[in-house]
Coordinates of C-alpha atoms in Angstrom, one line a residue:
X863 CA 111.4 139.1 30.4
X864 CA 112.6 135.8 31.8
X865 CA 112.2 137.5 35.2
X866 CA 108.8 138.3 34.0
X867 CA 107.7 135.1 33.7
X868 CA 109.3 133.5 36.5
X869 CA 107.5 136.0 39.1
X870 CA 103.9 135.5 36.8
X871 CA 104.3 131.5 37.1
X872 CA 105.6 131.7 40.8
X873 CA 102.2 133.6 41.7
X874 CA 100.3 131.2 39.8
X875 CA 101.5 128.6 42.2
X876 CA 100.9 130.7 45.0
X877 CA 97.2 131.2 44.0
X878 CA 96.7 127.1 43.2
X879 CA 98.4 126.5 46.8
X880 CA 96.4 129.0 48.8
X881 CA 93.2 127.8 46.5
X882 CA 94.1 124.4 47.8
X883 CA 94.5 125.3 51.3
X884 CA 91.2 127.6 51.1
X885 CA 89.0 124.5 49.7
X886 CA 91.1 122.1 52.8
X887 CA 89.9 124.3 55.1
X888 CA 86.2 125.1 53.9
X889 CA 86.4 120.8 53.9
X890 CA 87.8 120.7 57.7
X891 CA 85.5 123.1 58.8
X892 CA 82.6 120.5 56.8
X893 CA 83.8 117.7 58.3
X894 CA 84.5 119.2 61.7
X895 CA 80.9 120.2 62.6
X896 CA 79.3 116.8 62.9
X897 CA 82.4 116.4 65.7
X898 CA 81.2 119.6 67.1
X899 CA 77.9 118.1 67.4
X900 CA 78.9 115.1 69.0
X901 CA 81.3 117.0 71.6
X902 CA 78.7 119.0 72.7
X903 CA 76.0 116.7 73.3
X904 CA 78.7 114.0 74.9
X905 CA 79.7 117.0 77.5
X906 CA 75.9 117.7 77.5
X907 CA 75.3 114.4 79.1
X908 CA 78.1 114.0 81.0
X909 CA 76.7 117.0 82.9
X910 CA 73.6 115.9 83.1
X911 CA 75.6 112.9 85.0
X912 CA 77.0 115.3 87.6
X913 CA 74.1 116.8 88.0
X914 CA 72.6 113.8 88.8
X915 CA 75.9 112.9 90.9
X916 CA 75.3 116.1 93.1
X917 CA 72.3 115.4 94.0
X918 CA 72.2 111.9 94.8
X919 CA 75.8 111.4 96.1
X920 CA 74.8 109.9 99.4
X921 CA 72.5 107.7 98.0
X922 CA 72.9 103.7 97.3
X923 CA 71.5 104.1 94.0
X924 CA 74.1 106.9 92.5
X925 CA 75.0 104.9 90.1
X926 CA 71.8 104.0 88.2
X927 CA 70.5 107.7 88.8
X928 CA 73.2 108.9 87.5
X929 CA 73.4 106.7 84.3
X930 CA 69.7 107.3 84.1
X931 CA 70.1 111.2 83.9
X932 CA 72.3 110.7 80.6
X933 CA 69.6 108.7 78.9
X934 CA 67.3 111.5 79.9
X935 CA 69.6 113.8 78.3
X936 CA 70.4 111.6 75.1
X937 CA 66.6 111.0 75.0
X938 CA 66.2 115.0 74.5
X939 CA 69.0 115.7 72.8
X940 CA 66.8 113.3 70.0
X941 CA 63.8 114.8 70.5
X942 CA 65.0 118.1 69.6
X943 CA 66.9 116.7 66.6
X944 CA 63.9 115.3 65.4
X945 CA 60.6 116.4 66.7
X946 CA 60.7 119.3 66.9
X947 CA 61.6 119.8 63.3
X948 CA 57.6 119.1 63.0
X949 CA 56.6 122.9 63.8
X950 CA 59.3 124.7 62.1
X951 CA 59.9 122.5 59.0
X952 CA 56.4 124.7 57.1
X953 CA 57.7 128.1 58.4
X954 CA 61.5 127.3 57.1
X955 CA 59.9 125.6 54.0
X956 CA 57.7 128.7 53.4
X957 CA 60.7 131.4 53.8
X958 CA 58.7 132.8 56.4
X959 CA 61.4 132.2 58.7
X960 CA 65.2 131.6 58.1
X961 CA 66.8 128.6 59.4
X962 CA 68.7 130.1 62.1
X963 CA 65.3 132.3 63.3
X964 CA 63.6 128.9 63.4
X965 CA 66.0 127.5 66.0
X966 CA 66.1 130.6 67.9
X967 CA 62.7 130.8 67.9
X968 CA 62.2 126.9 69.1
X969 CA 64.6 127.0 71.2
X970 CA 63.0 129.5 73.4
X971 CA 59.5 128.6 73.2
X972 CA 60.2 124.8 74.1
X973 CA 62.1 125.6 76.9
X974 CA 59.2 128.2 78.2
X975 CA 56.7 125.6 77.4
X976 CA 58.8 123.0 79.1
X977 CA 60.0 124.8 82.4
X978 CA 56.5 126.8 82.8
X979 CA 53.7 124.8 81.8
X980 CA 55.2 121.3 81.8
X981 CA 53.5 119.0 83.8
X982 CA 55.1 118.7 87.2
X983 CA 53.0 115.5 88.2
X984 CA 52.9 112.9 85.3
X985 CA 51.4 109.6 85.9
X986 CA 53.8 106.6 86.4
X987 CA 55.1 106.1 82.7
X988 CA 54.4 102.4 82.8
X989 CA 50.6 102.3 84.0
X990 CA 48.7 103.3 81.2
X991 CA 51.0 100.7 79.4
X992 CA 52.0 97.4 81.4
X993 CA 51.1 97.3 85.0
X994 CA 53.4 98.5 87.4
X995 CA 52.6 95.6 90.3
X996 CA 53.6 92.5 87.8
X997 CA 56.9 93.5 88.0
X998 CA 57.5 92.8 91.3
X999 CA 60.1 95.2 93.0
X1000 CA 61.7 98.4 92.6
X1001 CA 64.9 97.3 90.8
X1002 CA 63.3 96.0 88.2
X1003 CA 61.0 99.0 87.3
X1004 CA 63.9 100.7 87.2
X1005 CA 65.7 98.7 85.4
X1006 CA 62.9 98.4 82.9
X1007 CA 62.5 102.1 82.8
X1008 CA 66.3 102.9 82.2
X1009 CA 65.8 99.8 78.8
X1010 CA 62.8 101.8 77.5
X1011 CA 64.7 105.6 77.7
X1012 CA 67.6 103.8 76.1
X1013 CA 65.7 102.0 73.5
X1014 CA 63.5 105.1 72.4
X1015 CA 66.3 107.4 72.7
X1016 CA 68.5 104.9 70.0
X1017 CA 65.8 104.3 67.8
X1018 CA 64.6 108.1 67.9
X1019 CA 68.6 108.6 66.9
X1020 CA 68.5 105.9 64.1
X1021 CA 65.3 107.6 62.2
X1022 CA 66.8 111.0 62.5
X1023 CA 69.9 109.8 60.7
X1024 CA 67.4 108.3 58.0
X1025 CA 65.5 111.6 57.7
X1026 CA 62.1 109.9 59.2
X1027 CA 60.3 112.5 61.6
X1028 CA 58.6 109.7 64.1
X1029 CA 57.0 110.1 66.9
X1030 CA 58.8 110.2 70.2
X1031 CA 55.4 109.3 72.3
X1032 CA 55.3 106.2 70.3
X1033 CA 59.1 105.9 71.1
X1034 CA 59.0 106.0 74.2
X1035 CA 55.4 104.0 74.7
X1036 CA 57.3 100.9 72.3
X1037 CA 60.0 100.9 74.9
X1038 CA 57.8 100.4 77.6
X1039 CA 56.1 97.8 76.2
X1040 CA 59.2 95.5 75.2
X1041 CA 60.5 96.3 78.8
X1042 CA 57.4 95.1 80.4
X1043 CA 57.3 91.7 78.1
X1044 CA 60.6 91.1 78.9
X1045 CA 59.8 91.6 82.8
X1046 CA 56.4 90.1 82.9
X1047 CA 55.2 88.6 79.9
X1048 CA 52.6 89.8 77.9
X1049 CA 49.8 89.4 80.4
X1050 CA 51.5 92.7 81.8
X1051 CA 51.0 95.0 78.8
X1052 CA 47.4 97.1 78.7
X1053 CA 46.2 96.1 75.2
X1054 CA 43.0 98.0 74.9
X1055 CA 45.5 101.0 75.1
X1056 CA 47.7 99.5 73.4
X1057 CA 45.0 99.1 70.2
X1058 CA 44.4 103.2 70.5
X1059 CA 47.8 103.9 70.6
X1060 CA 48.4 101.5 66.8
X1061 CA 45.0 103.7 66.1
X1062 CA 46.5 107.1 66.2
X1063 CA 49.3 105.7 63.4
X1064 CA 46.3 106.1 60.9
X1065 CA 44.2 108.5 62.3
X1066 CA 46.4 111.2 63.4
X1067 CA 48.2 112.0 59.6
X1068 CA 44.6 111.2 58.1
X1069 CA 42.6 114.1 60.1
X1070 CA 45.8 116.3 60.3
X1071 CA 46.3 115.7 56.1
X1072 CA 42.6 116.5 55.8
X1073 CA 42.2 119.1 57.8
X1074 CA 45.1 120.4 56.4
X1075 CA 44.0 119.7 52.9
X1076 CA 40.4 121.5 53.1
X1077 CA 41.9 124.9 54.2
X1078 CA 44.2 124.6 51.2
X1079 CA 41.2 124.5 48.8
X1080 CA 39.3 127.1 50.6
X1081 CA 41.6 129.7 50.0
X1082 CA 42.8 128.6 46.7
X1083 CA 38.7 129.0 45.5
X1084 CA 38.3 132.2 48.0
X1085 CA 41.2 134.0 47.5
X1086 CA 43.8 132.7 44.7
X1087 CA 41.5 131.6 41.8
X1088 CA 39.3 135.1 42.1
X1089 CA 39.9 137.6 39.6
X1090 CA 40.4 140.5 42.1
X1091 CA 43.0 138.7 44.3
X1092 CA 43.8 141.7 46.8
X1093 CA 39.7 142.6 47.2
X1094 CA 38.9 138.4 48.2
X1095 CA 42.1 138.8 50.5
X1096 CA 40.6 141.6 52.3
X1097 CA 37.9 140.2 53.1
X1098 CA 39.1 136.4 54.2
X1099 CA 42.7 136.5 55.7
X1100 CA 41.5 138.5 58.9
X1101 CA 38.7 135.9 59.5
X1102 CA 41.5 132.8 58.2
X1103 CA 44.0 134.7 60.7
X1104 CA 40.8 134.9 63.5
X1105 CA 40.7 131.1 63.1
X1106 CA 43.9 130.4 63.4
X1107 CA 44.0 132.7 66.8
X1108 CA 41.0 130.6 68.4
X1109 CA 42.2 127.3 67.7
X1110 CA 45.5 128.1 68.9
X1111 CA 44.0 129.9 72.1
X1112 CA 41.6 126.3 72.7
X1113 CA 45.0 124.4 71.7
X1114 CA 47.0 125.7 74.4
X1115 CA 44.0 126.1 77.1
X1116 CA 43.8 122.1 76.6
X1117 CA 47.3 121.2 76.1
X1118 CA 49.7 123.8 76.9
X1119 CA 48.7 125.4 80.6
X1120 CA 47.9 122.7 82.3
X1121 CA 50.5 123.2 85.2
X1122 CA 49.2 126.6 85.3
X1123 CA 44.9 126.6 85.4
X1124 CA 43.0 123.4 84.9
X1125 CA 40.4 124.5 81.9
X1126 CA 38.0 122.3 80.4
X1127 CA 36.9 121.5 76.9
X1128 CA 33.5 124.0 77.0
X1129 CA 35.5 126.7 78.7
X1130 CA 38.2 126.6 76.4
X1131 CA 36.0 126.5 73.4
X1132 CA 34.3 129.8 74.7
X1133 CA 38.2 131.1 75.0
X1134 CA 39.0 130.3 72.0
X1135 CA 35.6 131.9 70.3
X1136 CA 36.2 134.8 72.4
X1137 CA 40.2 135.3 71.0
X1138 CA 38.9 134.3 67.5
X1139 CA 36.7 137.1 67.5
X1140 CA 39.0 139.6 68.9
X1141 CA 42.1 138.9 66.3
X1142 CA 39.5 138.9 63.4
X1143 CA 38.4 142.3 64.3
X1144 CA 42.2 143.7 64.9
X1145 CA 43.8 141.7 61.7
X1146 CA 41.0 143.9 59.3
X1147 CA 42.5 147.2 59.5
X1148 CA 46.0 145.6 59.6
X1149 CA 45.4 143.6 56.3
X1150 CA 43.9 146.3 54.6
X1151 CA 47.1 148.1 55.5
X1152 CA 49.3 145.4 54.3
X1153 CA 47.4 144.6 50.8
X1154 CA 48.0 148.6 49.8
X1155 CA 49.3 148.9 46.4
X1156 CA 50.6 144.7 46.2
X1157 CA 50.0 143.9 42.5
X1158 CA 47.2 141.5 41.7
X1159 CA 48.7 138.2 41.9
X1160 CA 49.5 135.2 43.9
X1161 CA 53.0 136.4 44.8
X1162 CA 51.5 139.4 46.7
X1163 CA 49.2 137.0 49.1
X1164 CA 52.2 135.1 50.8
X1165 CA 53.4 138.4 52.3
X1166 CA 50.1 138.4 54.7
X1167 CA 50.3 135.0 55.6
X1168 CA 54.0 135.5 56.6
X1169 CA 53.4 136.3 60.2
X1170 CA 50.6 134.4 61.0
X1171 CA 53.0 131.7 60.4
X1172 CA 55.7 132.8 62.5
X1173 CA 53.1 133.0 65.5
X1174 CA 51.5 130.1 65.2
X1175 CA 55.3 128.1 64.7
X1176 CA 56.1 129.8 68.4
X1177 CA 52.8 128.5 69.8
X1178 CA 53.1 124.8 68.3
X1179 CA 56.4 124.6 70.1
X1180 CA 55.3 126.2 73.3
X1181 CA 52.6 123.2 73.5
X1182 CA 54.9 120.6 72.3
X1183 CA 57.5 121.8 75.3
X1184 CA 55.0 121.7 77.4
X1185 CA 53.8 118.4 76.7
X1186 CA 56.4 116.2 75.3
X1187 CA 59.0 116.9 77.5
X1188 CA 57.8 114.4 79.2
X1189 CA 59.0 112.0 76.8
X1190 CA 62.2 112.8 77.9
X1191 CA 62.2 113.3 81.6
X1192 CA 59.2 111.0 82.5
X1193 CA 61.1 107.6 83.2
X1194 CA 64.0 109.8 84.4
X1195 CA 61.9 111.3 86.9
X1196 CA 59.9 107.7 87.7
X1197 CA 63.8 106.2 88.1
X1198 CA 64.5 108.9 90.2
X1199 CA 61.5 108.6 92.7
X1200 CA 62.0 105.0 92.9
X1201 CA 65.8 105.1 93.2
X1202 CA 65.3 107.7 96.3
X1203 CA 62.0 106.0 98.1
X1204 CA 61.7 102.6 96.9
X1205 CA 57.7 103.7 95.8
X1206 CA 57.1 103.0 91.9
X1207 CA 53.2 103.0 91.2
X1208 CA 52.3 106.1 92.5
X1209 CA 52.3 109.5 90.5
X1210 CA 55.2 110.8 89.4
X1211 CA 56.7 114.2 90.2
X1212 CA 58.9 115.6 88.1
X1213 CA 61.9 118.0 90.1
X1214 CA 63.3 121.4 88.3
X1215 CA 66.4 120.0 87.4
X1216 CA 64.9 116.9 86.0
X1217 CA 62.3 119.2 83.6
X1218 CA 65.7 121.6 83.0
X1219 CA 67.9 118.4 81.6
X1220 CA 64.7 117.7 79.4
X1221 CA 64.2 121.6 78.3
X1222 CA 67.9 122.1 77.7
X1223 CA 68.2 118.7 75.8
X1224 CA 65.7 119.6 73.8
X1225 CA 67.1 122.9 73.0
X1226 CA 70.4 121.8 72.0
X1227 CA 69.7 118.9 70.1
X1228 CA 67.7 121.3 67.7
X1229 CA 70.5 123.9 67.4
X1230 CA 73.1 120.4 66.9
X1231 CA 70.9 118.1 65.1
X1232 CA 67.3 119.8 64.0
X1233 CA 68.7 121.3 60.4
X1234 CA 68.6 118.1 58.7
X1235 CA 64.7 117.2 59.7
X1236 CA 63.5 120.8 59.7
X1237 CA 64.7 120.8 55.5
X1238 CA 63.5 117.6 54.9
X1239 CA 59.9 118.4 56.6
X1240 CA 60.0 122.0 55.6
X1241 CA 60.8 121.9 51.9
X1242 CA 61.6 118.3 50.3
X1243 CA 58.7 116.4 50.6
X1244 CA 56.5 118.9 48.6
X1245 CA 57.3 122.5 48.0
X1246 CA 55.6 125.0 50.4
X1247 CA 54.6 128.5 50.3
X1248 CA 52.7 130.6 53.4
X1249 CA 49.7 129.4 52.3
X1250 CA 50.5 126.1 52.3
X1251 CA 52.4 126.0 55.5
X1252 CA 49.5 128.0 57.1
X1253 CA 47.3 125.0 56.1
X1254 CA 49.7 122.7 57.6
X1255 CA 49.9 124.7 61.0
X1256 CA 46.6 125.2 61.8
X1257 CA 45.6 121.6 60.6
X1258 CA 47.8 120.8 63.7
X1259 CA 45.8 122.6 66.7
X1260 CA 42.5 121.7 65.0
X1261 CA 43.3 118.2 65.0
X1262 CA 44.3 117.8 68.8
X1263 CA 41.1 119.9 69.3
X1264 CA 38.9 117.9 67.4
X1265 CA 40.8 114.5 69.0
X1266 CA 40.3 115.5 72.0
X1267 CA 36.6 116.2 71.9
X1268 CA 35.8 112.4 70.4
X1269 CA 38.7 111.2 72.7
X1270 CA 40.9 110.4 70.0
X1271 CA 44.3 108.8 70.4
X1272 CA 47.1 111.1 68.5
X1273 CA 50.4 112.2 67.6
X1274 CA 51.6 115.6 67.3
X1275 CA 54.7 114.4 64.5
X1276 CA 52.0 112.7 62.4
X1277 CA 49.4 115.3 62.7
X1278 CA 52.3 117.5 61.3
X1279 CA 53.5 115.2 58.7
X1280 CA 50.6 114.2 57.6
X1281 CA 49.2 118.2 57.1
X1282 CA 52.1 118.1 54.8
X1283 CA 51.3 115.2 52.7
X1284 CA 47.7 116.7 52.8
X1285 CA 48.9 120.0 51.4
X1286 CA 51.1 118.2 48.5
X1287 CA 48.9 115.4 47.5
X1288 CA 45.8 118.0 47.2
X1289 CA 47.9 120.3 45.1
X1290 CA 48.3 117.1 42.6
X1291 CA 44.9 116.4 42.7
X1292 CA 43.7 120.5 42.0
X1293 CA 46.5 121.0 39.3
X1294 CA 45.1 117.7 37.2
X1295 CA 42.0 119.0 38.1
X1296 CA 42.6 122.3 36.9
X1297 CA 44.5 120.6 33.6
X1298 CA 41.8 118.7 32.7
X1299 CA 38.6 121.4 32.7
X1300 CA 40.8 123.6 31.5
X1301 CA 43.2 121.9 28.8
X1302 CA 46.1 124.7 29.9
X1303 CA 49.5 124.0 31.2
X1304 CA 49.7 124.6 34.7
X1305 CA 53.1 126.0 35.6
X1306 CA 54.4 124.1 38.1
X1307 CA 54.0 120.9 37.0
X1308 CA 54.0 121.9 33.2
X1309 CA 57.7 123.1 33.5
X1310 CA 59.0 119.7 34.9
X1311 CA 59.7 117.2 31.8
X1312 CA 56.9 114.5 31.6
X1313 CA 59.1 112.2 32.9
X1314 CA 59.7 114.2 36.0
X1315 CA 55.8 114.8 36.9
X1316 CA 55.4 111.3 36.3
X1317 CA 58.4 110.7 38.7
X1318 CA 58.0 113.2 41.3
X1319 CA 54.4 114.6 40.9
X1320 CA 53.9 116.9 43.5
X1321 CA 54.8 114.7 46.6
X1322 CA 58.0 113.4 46.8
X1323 CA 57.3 109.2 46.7
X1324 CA 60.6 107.8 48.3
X1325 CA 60.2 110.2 51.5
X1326 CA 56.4 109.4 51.7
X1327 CA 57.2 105.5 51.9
X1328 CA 60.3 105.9 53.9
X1329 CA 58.2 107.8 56.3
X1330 CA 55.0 105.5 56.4
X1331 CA 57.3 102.6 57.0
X1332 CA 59.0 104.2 59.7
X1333 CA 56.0 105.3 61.9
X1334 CA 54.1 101.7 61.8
X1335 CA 57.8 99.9 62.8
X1336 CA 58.5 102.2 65.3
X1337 CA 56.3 100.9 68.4
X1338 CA 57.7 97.2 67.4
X1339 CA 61.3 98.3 67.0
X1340 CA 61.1 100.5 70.0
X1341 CA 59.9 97.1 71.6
X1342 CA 62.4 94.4 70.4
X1343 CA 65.3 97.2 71.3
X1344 CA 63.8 97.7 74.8
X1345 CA 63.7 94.1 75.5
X1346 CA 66.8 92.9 74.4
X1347 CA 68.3 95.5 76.7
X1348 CA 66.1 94.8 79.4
X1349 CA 67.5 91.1 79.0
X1350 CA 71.0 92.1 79.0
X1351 CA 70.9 94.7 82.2
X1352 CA 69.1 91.9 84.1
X1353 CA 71.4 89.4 83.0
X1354 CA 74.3 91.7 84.1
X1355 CA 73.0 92.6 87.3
X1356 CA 72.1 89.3 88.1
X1357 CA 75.6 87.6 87.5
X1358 CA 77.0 90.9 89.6
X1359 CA 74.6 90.4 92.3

């Protein structure tokens, strides 16, 4: 007996000790993947450094290239972390698409829209912003450049940490700016463009939120509050569906193939009619497939909205590859042309293995670094479903169309954000809508203690601040990051020299 219970308490301690060394290791494997993350993207730029090495080894300007080319790659290593999180964020939020299908999904579609339809000929990064002449000579472009890729890239890094999606653009356009104060004064910086850009902080999440917002109560009085849900979605998902297809065809006519066929804004509106029309006529029979024997309710509707959203999540990040990779690559490639010929105000063009460095950056710093963003975006500002993140797509390719026809300054993060807020501050205002006409409960927000829906509401306050303060400091921070270093590298090189 005594043996008994000397082999029962022995295994007793075996379990607590392997229980312990199960939960040590579930905690090292925890703690180990933000190392992971940092390894990679540290032997990420140090390639990016050889690469640059390579290629410029018999050049008096190795150095700075090569320094350059890690900035470019820390610069997209941030922009995948963060900016991307904008077009998959609704889908993951919607469980249209898993987390790990998000990133696989980005991942390709950025790259293809970065290496086949990015811009190969950009213009020089710091025209449309200070002018290129006032500063003088071709080291201190490039020095100015190399302060603005390191500026946006930090900051870019400091709001992904704080879960704030910004805008890169803005980023990298802040950096500029300091760089060309600091260089030049303040006579160098293009003001009127300037004014447009601090325009764009309002009226990009404004029209995206409304855009956004009035798809969202079209199909909530079209489809969700009829009495025969199945028969009203029938009859309007293939035509919402046909929308979606034409603004997404016009989208990516304007925005996304621009290395590939010049189009302009009436041809690409007759495209986009013309695609609109088509998917509307193929999506009837294949609705009508779908809605066969679904029950009469809301639950049944997010099953036909589910791969509309996975398409349209592919396109947005095909168009953002496509365009802001250059955020990443542009001042590396400007650096690069004025490191090899001296010339820094003409056009920029941006080599293969510059747009690769930006494409790959990009892709890994989603895989590394996008989780965080893509939850926060996707599921913790307000609570989505297909519907809702359909909203919040297609909110995003109408906007650029529509700010491109009036010539509109705008941001693809806040479009995207703000469709969000759109979609959540809308549901508040229906629900105590619906509350008060009706006097009944609404379940959603009737579940929550009062104390909660006072709290909380439907939109999540503290994020909605957090990311309001963060897009109207991020041109000045940018700025006042970008300068200092400017200061510094000049200081430097000028004690060396």
């Amino acid at each position: 007996m005594a043996k008994n219970d000397y082999e029962q308490r022995h295994l007793e301690t075996l379990d607590r000790d392997l229980g312990r060394f199960s939960a040590l290791e579930r905690a090292t494997s925890y703690a180990s993947r933000p190392m992971m993350g940092l390894g990679v993207s540290l032997a990420f730029i140090i390639l990016a450094g050889l690469i640059a090495f390579y290629l410029f080894g018999n050049t008096g300007n190795t150095v700075v290239v090569v320094i350059a080319a890690g900035l470019g790659a820390y610069m997209a290593l941030n922009i995948g972390a963060n900016d991307v999180a904008n077009n998959m964020g609704p889908a993951v939020g919607a469980n249209a698409l898993t987390m790990g299908g998000a990133i696989a999904i980005a991942a390709i579609f950025e790259s293809a829209g970065a290496l086949l339809a990015g811009g190969d000929v950009v213009s020089t990064i710091a025209k449309g912003i200070v002018a290129p002449e006032t500063m003088h000579t071709a080291a201190v472009f490039i020095w100015a450049m190399l302060a603005a890729l390191f500026s946006a890239a930090l900051w870019v890094n400091l709001a992904t940490w704080i879960g704030a999606p910004v805008s890169t653009t803005h980023s990298v356009v802040g950096g500029v700016m300091g760089a060309g104060i600091a260089a030049a004064g303040f006579a160098a910086v293009n003001w009127p463009t300037m004014y447009k850009i601090a325009a764009s902080w309002v009226i990009s999440p404004v029209l995206g939120g409304a855009v956004a917002a009035l798809f969202l109560w079209f199909i909530k009085s079209r489809i969700v509050y009829q009495d025969n849900k199945i028969a009203a979605a029938r009859r309007w998902v293939p035509f919402l569906v046909g929308i979606m297809g034409g603004a997404f065809a016009v989208y990516l006519s304007l925005k996304g193939l621009k290395k590939i066929i010049k189009i302009d804004f009436s041809s690409a509106l007759m495209i986009g009619l013309g695609m609109g029309l088509l998917i509307w006529l193929v999506m009837v029979p294949v609705i009508r497939k779908q809605s066969q024997g679904l029950e009469n309710r809301n639950k049944s509707l997010k099953k036909l909205f589910g791969i509309p959203l996975v398409i349209s999540a592919a396109l947005l990040s095909f168009a953002h590859g496509a365009n802001d990779v250059a955020n990443a690559v542009g001042p590396l490639a400007a650096i690069v042309q004025a490191s090899a010929s001296g010339a820094f105000m003409d056009a920029v063009s941006i080599p293969l293995w510059v747009m690769a460095i930006g494409a790959l950056g990009i892709s890994f710093g989603l895989f590394l670094f996008g989780p965080k963003l893509i939850r926060m975006v996707g599921g913790q500002i307000t609570k989505l479903n297909p519907m809702r993140a359909y909203c919040v797509a297609l909110s995003a390719a109408i906007t650029v169309i529509v700010a491109s026809w009036l010539g509109l300054p705008v941001s693809s993060t806040h479009i995207a954000v703000g469709g969000v807020f759109g979609v959540g501050f809308f549901r508040e205002w229906d629900a105590q809508r619906r509350m008060k006409s009706a006097r009944i409960p609404i379940p959603e927000v009737s579940a929550q203690p009062k104390e909660e829906r006072r709290r909380r509401k439907l939109v999540r306050r503290s994020h909605f601040l957090t990311i309001i303060a963060a897009w109207i400091i991020t041109v000045p921070a940018a700025a006042m990051l970008s300068a200092g270093i400017f200061l510094a590298i000049n200081a430097f090189m000028g004690g060396a020299g």
